[in-house]
Coordinates of C-alpha atoms in Angstrom, one line a residue:
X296 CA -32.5 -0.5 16.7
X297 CA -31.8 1.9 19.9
X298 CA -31.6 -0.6 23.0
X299 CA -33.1 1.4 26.1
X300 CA -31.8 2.0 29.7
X301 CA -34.5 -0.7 31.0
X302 CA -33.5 -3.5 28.4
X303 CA -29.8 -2.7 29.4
X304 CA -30.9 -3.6 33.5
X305 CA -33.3 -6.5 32.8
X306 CA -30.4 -8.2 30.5
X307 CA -27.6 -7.4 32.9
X308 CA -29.8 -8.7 35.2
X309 CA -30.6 -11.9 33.3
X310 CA -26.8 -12.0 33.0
X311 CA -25.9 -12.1 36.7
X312 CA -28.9 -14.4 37.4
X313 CA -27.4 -17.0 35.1
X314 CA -23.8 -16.2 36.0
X315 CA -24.7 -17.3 39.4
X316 CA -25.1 -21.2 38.6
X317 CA -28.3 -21.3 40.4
X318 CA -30.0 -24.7 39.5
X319 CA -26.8 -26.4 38.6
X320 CA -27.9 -28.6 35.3
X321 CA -29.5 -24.7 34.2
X322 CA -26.9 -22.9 35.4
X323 CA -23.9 -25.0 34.4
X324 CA -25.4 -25.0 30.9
X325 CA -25.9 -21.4 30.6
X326 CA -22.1 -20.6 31.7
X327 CA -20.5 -22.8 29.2
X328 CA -23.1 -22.3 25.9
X329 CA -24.8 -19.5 24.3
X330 CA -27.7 -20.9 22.8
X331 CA -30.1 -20.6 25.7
X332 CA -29.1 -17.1 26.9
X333 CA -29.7 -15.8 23.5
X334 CA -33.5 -16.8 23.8
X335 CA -33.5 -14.4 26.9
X336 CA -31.9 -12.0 24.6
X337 CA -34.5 -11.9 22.1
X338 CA -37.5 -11.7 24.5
X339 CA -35.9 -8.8 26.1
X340 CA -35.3 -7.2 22.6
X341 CA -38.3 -8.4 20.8
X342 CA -36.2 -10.0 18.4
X343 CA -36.2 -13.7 18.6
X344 CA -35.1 -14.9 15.3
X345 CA -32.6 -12.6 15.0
X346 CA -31.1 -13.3 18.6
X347 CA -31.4 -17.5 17.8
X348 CA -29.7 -17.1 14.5
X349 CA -26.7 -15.4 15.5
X350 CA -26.4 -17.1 18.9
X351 CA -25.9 -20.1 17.1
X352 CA -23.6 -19.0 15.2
X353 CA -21.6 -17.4 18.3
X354 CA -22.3 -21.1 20.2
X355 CA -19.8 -22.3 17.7
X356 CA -16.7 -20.7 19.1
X357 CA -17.8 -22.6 23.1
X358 CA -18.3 -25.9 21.7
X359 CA -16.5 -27.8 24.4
X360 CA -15.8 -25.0 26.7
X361 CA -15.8 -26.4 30.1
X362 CA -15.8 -25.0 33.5
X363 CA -13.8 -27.9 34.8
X364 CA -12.9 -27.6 38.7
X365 CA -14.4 -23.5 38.6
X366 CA -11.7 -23.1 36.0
X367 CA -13.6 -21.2 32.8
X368 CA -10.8 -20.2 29.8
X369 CA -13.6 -18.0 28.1
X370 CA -17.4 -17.1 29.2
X371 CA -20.0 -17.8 26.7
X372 CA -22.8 -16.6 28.8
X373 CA -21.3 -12.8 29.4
X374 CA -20.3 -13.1 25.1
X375 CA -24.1 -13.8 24.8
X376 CA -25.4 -11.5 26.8
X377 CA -23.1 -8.6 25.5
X378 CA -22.4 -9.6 21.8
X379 CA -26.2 -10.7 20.5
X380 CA -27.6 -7.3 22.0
X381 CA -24.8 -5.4 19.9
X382 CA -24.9 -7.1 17.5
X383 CA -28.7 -6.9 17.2
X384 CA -28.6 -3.0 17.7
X385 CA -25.8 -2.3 15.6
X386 CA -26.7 -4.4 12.6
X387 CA -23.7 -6.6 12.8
X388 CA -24.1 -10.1 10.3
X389 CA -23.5 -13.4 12.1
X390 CA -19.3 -13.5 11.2
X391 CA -19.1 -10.3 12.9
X392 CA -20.7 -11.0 15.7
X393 CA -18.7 -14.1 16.4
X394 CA -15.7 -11.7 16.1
X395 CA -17.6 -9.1 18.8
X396 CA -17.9 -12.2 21.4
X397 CA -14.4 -13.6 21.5
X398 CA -12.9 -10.8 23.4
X399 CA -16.0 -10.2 25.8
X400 CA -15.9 -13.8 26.7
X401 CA -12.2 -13.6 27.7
X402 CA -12.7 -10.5 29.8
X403 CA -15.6 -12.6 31.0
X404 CA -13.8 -15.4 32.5
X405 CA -11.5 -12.2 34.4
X406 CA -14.8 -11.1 36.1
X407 CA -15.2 -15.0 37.1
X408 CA -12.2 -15.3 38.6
X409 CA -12.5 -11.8 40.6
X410 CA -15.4 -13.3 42.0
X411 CA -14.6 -16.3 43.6
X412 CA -11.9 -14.3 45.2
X413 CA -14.5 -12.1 46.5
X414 CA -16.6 -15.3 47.9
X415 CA -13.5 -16.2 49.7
X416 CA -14.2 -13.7 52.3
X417 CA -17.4 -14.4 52.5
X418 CA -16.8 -17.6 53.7
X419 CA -15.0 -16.2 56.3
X420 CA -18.0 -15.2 57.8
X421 CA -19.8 -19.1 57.4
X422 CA -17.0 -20.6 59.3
X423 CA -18.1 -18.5 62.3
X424 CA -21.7 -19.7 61.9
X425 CA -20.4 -23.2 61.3
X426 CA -18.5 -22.9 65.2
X427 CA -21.6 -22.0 66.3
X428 CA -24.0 -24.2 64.9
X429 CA -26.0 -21.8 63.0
X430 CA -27.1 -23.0 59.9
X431 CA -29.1 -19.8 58.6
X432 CA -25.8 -17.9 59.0
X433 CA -23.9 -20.7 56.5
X434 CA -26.4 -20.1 54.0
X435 CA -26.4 -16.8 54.3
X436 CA -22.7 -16.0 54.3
X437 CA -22.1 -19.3 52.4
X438 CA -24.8 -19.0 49.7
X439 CA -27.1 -15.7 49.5
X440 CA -24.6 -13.1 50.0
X441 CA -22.5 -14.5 47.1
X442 CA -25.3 -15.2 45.0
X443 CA -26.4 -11.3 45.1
X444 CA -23.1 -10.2 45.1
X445 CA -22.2 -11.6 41.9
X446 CA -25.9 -11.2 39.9
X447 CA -25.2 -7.2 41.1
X448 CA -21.3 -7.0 39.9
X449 CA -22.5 -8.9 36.4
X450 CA -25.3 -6.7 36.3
X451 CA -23.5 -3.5 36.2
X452 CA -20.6 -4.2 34.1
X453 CA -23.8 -5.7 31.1
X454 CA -26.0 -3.1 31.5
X455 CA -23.2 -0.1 31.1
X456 CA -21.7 -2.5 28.1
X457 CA -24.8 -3.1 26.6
X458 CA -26.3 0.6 26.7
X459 CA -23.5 2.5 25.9
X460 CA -21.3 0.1 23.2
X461 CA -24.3 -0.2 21.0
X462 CA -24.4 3.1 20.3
X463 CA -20.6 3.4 20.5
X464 CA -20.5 0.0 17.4
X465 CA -23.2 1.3 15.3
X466 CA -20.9 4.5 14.7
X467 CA -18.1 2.6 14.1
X468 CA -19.4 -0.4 11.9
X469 CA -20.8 2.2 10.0
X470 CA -17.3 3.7 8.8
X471 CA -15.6 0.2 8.3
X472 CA -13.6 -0.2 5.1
X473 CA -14.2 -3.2 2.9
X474 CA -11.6 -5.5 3.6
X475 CA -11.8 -5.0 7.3
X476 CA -15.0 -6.7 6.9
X477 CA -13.9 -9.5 4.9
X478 CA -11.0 -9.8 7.9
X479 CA -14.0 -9.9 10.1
X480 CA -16.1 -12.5 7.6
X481 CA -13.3 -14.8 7.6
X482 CA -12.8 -14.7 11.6
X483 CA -16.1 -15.6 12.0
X484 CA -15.9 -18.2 9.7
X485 CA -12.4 -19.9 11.4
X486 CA -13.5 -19.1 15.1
X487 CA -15.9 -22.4 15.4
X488 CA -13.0 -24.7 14.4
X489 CA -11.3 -23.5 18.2
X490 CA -14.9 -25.1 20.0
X491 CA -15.1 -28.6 17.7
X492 CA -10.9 -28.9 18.4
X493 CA -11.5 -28.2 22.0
X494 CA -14.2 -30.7 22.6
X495 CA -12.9 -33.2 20.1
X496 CA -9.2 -32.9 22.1
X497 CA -11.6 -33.4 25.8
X498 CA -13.1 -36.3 24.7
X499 CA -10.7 -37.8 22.0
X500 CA -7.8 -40.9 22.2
X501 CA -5.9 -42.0 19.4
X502 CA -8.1 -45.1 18.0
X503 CA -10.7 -43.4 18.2
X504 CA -10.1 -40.6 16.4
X505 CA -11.3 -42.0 12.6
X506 CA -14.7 -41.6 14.0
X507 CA -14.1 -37.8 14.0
X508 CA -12.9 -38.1 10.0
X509 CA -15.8 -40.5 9.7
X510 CA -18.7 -38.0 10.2
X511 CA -16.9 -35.0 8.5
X512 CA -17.0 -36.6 5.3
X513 CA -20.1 -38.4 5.9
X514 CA -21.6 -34.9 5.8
X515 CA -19.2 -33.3 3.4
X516 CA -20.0 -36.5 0.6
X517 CA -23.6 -36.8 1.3
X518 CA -24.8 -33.7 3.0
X519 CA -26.8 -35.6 5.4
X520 CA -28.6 -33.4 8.1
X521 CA -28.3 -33.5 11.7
X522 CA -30.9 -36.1 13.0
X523 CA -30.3 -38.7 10.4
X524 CA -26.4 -38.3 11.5
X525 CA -26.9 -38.9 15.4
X526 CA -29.0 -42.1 14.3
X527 CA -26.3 -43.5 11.8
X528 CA -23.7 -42.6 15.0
X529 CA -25.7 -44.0 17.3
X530 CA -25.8 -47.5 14.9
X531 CA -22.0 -47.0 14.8
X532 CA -21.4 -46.8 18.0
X533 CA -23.4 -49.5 19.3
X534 CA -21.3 -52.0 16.9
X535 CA -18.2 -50.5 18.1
X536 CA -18.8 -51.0 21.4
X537 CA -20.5 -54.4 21.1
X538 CA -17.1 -55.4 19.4
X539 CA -14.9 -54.2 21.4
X540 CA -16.5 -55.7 24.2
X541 CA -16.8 -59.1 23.1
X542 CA -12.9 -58.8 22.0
X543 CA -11.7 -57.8 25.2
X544 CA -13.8 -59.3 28.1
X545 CA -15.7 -62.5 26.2
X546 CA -17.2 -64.9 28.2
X547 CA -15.2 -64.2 31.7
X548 CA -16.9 -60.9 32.2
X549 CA -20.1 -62.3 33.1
X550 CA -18.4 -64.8 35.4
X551 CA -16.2 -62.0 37.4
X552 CA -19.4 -60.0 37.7
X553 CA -20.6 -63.2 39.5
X554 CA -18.1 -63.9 41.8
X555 CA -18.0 -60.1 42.4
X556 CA -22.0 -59.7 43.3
X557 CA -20.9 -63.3 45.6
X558 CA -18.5 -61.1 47.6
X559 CA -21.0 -57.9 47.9
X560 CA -23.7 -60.1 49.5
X561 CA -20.8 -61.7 52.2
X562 CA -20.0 -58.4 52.9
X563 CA -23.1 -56.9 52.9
X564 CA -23.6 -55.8 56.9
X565 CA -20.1 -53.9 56.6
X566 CA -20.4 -52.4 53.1
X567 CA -23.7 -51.0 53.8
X568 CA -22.0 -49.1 56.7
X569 CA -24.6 -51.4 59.0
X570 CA -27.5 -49.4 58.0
X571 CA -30.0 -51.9 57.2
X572 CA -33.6 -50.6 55.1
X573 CA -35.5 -50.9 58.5
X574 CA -33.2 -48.7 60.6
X575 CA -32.7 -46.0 58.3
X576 CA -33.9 -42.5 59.2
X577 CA -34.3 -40.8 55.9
X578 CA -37.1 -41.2 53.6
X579 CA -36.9 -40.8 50.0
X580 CA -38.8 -37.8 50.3
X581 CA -35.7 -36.9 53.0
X582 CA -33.2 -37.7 50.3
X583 CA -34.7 -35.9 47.4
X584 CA -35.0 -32.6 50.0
X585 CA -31.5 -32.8 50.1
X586 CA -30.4 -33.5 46.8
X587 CA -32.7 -30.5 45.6
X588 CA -31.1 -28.5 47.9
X589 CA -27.2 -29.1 46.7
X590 CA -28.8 -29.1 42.9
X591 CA -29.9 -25.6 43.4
X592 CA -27.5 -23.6 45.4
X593 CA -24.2 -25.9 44.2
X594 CA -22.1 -23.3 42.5
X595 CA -23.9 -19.9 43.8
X596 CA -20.9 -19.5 46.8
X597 CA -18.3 -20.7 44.9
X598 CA -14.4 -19.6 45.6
X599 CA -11.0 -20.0 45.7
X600 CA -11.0 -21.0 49.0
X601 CA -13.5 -23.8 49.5
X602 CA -15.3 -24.0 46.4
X603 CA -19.0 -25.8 46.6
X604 CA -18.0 -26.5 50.4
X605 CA -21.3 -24.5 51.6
X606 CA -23.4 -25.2 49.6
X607 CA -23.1 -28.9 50.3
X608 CA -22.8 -28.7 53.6
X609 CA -26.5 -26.7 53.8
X610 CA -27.4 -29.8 51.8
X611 CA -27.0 -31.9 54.7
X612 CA -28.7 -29.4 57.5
X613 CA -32.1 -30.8 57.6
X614 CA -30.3 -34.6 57.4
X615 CA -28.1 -33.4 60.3
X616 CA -31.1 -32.0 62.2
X617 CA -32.4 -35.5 62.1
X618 CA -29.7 -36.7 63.7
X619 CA -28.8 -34.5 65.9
X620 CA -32.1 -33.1 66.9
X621 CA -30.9 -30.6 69.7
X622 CA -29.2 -28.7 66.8
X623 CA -26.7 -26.1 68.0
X624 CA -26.9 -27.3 71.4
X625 CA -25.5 -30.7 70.8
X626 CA -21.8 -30.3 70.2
X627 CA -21.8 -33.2 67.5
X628 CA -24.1 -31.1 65.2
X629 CA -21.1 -28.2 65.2
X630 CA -19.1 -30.5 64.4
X631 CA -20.6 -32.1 61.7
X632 CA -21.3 -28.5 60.0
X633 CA -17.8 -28.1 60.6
X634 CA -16.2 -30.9 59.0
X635 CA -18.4 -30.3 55.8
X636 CA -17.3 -26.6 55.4
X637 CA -14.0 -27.9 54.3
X638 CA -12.8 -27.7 51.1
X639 CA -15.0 -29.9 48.4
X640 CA -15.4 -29.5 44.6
X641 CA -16.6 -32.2 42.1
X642 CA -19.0 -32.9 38.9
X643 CA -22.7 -32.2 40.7
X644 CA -24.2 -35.2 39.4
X645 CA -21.6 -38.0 39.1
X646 CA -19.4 -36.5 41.8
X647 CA -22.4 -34.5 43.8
X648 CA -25.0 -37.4 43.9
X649 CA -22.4 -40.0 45.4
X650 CA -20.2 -37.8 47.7
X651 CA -24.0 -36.7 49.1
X652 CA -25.7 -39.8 49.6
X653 CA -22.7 -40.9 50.8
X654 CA -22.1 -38.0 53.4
X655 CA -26.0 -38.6 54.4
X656 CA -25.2 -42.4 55.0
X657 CA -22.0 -42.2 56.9
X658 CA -23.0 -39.2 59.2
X659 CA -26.0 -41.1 60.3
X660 CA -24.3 -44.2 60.9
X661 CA -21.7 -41.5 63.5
X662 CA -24.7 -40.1 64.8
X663 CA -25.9 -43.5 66.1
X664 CA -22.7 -45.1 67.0
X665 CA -20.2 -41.7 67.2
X666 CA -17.3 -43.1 68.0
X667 CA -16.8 -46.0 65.7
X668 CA -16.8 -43.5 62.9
X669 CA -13.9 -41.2 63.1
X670 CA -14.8 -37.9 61.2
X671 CA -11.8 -38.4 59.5
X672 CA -12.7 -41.1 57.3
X673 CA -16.2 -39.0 56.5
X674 CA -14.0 -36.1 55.2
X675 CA -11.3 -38.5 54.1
X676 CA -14.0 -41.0 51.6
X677 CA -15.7 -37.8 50.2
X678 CA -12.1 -35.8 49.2
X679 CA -11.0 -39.1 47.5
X680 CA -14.1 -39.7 45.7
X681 CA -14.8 -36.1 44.3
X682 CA -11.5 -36.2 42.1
X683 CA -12.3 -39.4 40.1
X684 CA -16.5 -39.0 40.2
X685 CA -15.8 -35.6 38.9
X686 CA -13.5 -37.1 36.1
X687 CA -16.8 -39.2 34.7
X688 CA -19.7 -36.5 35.1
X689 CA -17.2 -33.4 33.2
X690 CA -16.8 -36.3 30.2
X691 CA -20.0 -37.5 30.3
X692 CA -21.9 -34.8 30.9
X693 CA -20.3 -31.4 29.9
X694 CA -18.1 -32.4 27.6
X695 CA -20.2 -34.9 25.6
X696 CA -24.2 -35.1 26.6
X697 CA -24.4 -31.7 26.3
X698 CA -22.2 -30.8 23.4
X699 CA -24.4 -33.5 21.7
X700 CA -27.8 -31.9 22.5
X701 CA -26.6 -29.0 21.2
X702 CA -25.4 -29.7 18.3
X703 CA -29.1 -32.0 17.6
X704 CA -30.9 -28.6 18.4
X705 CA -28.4 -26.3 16.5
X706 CA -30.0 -26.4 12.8
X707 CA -33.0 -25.7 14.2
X708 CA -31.6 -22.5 16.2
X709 CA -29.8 -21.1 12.9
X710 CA -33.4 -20.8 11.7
X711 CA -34.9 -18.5 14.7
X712 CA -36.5 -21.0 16.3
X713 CA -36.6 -20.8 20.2
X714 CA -36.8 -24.1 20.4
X715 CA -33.0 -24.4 19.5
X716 CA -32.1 -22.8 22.6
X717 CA -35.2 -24.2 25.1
X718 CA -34.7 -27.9 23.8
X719 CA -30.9 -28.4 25.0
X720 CA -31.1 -27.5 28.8
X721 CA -34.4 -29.0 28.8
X722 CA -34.1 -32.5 27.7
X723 CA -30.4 -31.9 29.9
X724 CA -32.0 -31.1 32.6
X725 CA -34.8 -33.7 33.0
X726 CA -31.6 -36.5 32.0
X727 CA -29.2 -35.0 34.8
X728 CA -32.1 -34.2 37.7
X729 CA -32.9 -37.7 37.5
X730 CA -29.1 -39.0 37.3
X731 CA -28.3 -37.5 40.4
X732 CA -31.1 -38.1 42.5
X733 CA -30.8 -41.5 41.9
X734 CA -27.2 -42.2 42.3
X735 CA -27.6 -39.7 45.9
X736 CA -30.6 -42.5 47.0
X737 CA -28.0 -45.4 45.8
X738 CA -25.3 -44.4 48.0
X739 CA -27.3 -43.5 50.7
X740 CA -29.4 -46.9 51.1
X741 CA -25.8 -49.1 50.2
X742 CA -23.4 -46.8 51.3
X743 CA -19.8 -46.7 50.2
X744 CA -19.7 -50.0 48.5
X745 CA -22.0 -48.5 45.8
X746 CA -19.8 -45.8 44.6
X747 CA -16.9 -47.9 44.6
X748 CA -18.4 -50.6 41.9
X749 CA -19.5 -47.8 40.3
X750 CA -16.3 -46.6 39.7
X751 CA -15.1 -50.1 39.3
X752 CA -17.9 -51.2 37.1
X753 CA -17.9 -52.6 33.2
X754 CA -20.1 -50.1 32.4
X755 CA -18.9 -46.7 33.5
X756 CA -16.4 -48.0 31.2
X757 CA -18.8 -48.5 28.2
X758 CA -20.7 -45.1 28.6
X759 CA -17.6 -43.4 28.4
X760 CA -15.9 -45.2 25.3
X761 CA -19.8 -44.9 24.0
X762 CA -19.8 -41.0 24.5
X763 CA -16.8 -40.6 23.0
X764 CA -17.4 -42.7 20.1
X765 CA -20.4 -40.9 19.3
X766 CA -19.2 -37.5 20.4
X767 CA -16.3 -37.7 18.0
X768 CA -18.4 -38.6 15.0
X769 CA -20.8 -35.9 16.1
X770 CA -18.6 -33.3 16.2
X771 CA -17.0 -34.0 12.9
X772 CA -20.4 -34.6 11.0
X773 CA -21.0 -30.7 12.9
X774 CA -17.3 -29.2 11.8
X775 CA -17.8 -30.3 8.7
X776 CA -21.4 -27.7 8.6
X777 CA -20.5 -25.2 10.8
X778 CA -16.6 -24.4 9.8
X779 CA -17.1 -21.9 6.9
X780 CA -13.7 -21.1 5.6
X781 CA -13.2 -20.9 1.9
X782 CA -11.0 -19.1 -0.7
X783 CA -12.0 -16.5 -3.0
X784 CA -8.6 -16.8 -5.1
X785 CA -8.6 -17.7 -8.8
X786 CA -6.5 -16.9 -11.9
X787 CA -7.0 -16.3 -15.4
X788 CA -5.1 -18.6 -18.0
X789 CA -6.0 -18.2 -22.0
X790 CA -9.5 -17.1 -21.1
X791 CA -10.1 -19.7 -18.3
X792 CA -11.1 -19.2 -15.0
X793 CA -9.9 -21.0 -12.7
X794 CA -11.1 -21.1 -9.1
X795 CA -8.7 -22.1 -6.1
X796 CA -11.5 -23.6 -3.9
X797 CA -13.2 -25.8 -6.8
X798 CA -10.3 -27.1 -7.0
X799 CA -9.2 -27.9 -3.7
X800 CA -13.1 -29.6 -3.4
X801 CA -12.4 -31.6 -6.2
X802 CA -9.9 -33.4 -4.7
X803 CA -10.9 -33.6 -1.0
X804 CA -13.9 -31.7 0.0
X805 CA -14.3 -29.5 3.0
X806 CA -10.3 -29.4 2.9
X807 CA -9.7 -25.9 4.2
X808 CA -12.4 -26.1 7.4
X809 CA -10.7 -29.6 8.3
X810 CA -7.0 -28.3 7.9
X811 CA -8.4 -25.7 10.6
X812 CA -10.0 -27.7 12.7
X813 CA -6.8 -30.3 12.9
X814 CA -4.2 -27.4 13.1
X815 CA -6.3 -26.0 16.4
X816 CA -6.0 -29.9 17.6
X817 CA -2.7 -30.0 17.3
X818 CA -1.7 -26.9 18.9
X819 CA -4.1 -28.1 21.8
X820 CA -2.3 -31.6 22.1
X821 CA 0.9 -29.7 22.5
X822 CA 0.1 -26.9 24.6
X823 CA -3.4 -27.1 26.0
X824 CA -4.1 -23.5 26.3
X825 CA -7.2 -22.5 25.4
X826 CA -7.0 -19.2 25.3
X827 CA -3.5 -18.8 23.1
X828 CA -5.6 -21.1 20.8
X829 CA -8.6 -18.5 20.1
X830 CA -5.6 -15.7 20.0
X831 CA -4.0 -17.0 17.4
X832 CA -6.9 -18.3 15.2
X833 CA -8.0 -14.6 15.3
X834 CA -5.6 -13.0 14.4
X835 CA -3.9 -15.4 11.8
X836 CA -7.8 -15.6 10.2
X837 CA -8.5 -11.7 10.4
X838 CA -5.2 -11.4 8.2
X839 CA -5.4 -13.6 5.9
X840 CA -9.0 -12.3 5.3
X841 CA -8.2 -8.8 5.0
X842 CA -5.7 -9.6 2.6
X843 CA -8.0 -11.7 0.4
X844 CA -6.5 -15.1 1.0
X845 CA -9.5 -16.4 2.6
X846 CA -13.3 -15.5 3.7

């Protein structure tokens, strides 16, 4: 298959429109998987099945690759985007293809970082909007000039890779010896074991760990498919949880929540920032605008230098209109754009919702009594909630919920079907949209007391010993599919074959992915570096494939 000059363009283009984070549930799925760019990929090509079949098999490598705090070790969505085309064109099988993407997705996370150090100068320019009250020139500089900037820069660097290493690979592939290919075979059959150890080490703690071994031998013993393994994780998880609840809290949980809903309705008039229902000046409709508006542009201006800064603060412009309704002519309104250009990064939903409806609360309470409201404390509340909201939403959602939908959709993916890729961001999307909206119109109608019981709360607590109960056990029941390696060795003794791998399942089965999924772990435990990880499973696995040892 010959890939032409105008599939190169619309896929780099596709490329840099994803890379951009527009519509952050969408956009923060597509820069950490593969699954859903590769359905791009195949209706560019014409090629679905073959794009979904080995994009799952490339997804396996980003399990639990997370852009936490703009920080991305690898990029799954430039591996997709370059490595399925390739692949596709050249006539690369599934192992090799995984081998393709690892180095594209480190050179990736290069690009990445080049760009937010691009943005930063473009912020440059917001800050002198900001000083002068012009919102259009915030989301301008802030937002739209970033956002082309980096679709074009992606787009370039794709479409030459994709149009001219095709080409390029099929020549090469073509004169490949033998057990260069096996080296390749086994590489791609190691490589998944550095996503399920990188997720499993995000969301693991010791005792709970067994649930891990639990769901690899589940499916190793029993060969159980996907959806009947969430459901027996799911039962698993709720009597975990219902155990360890009753053992720890008993009957004086229920009686502290009590006394603690006593104190919230004494306090009531100061906790709600003295905003009652009546005098507020945002509807829900107000609210939504808002939170639509930080959900879609969140990560587009992104840098080094102030991170998601812009983009909330054009959040909060028609909010701020509201209450400052001579605009750029009322020095209050500057300064409000102003003290939301600073420096702000989070989790969008967990951390976004609050800090937003939060933001939205407290400015309209300064707006109507200015000086009982430093602009301190606005700036001071939002910088310390971000850190610990954006702890919650990168386990809950990236690191788990997602992982999870994946991995539900993924058998269905490894047999061509687009819906393996649509399913994931969709059901995401409609979970996380919702999420956030609501927790924005919480903290706006209660104001700060509402994100600080939510941190507080019993049951923060419980979704995130849940997800990790049930991520754990996921992700082994997955390893224990998706993690390939095997020996060919065997040996000849008075007419008898003997074969190394028969043996090894005879006494535990699914030994060799498991020893390569825990070795990853353990390196990761120690040293935490992601990348060195992928390095050395590479190169350790292409060797001890091309010289036989393993496939």
């Amino acid at each position: 298959m010959t890939i032409t000059l105008v599939q190169a363009i619309i896929l780099g283009l596709l490329c840099g429109l994803w890379k951009s984070c527009i519509f952050y549930t969408i956009g923060g799925f597509n820069i950490n998987t593969v699954i859903f760019n590769a359905v791009f990929v195949g209706l560019v090509l014409g090629d679905m099945s073959s794009a979904m079949v080995i994009g799952a098999s490339v997804q396996l490598i980003y399990l639990g690759i997370v852009a936490a705090g703009g920080n991305q070790p690898s990029d799954p969505c430039l591996a997709a985007f370059i490595a399925i085309p390739i692949a596709i064109a050249s006539g690369l099988d599934t192992n090799a293809a995984v081998a393709l993407a690892v180095p594209v997705g480190l050179l990736g996370a290069q690009l990445t970082n080049l760009i937010y150090l691009i943005n930063g100068f473009f912020v440059e320019r917001a800050d002198e909007a900001a000083e002068k009250g012009n919102d259009k020139g915030i989301r301008i500089w802030g937002i739209f000039v970033p956002f082309v900037v980096r679709i074009l820069l992606v787009a370039a660097m794709v479409t030459v890779a994709i149009y001219f290493g095709s080409s390029v690979l099929a020549g090469v592939m073509s004169s490949i010896p033998q057990w260069l290919t096996n080296g390749l075979n086994a590489m791609g059959a190691c490589l998944p074991a550095v996503g399920f150890a990188i997720i499993t080490n995000l969301i693991s703690k010791p005792k709970y760990v067994i649930f891990f071994f639990a769901g690899f031998f589940l499916v190793q013993y029993t060969g159980i498919s996907t959806i009947p393994l969430l459901f027996v994780g799911a039962f698993l998880t709720y009597l975990y949880v219902t155990f360890a609840r009753t053992k720890t809290d008993g009957a004086t949980l229920d009686d502290e929540d009590d006394d603690e809903d006593e104190e919230d309705e004494e306090d009531e008039e100061e906790t709600t920032l003295g905003l009652d229902a009546d005098d507020q000046m945002l509807s829900k409709k107000d609210v939504l605008f808002a939170w639509f508006r930080f959900w879609t542009w969140a990560e587009t201006g992104h840098s080094f230098v102030r991170m998601m800064a812009p983009s909330f603060c054009n959040a909060l412009v028609p909010a701020l209109k509201k209450f400052y309704p001579e605009k750029e002519k009322d020095p209050r309104y500057i300064e409000a754009l102003q003290r939301h250009m600073t420096f702000f990064n989070t989790e969008g939903h967990f951390g976004g919702g609050p800090n937003l409806g939060l933001s939205l609360a407290l400015e309209e309470a300064k707006s109507k009594s200015y000086d009982s409201i430093p602009g301190e404390i606005i700036v001071n509340i939002k910088t310390g909630l971000m850190g610990p909201l954006a702890g919650i939403g990168d386990t809950v959602v990236w690191s788990t919920l997602m992982y999870l939908l994946i991995g539900l959709f993924l058998p269905i993916a490894k047999q061509g079907n687009v819906l393996g890729g649509v399913g994931p961001v969709l059901c995401l999307t409609l979970i996380c949209f919702t999420l956030g909206y609501v927790l924005t119109l919480k903290c706006y109608q209660y104001g700060y007391s509402f994100a600080e019981n939510m941190l507080k709360s019993g049951i923060i607590n419980i979704v995130i010993m849940s997800a990790s109960v049930l991520g754990l056990f996921m992700m082994g029941g997955l390893a224990s599919t998706y993690v390939t390696v095997s020996t060919p060795i065997q040996w000849t003794v008075g007419g008898i074959v003997t074969q190394l791998q028969t043996l090894l399942d005879s006494i535990v089965p699914g030994i060799l992915p498991l020893l390569d999924v825990l070795l990853v772990w353990g390196y990761l435990r120690k040293h935490r570096n992601y990348f060195m990880a992928a390095i050395l499973v590479t190169v350790i696995s292409l060797a001890l494939g091309c010289l036989g040892i393993i496939i």
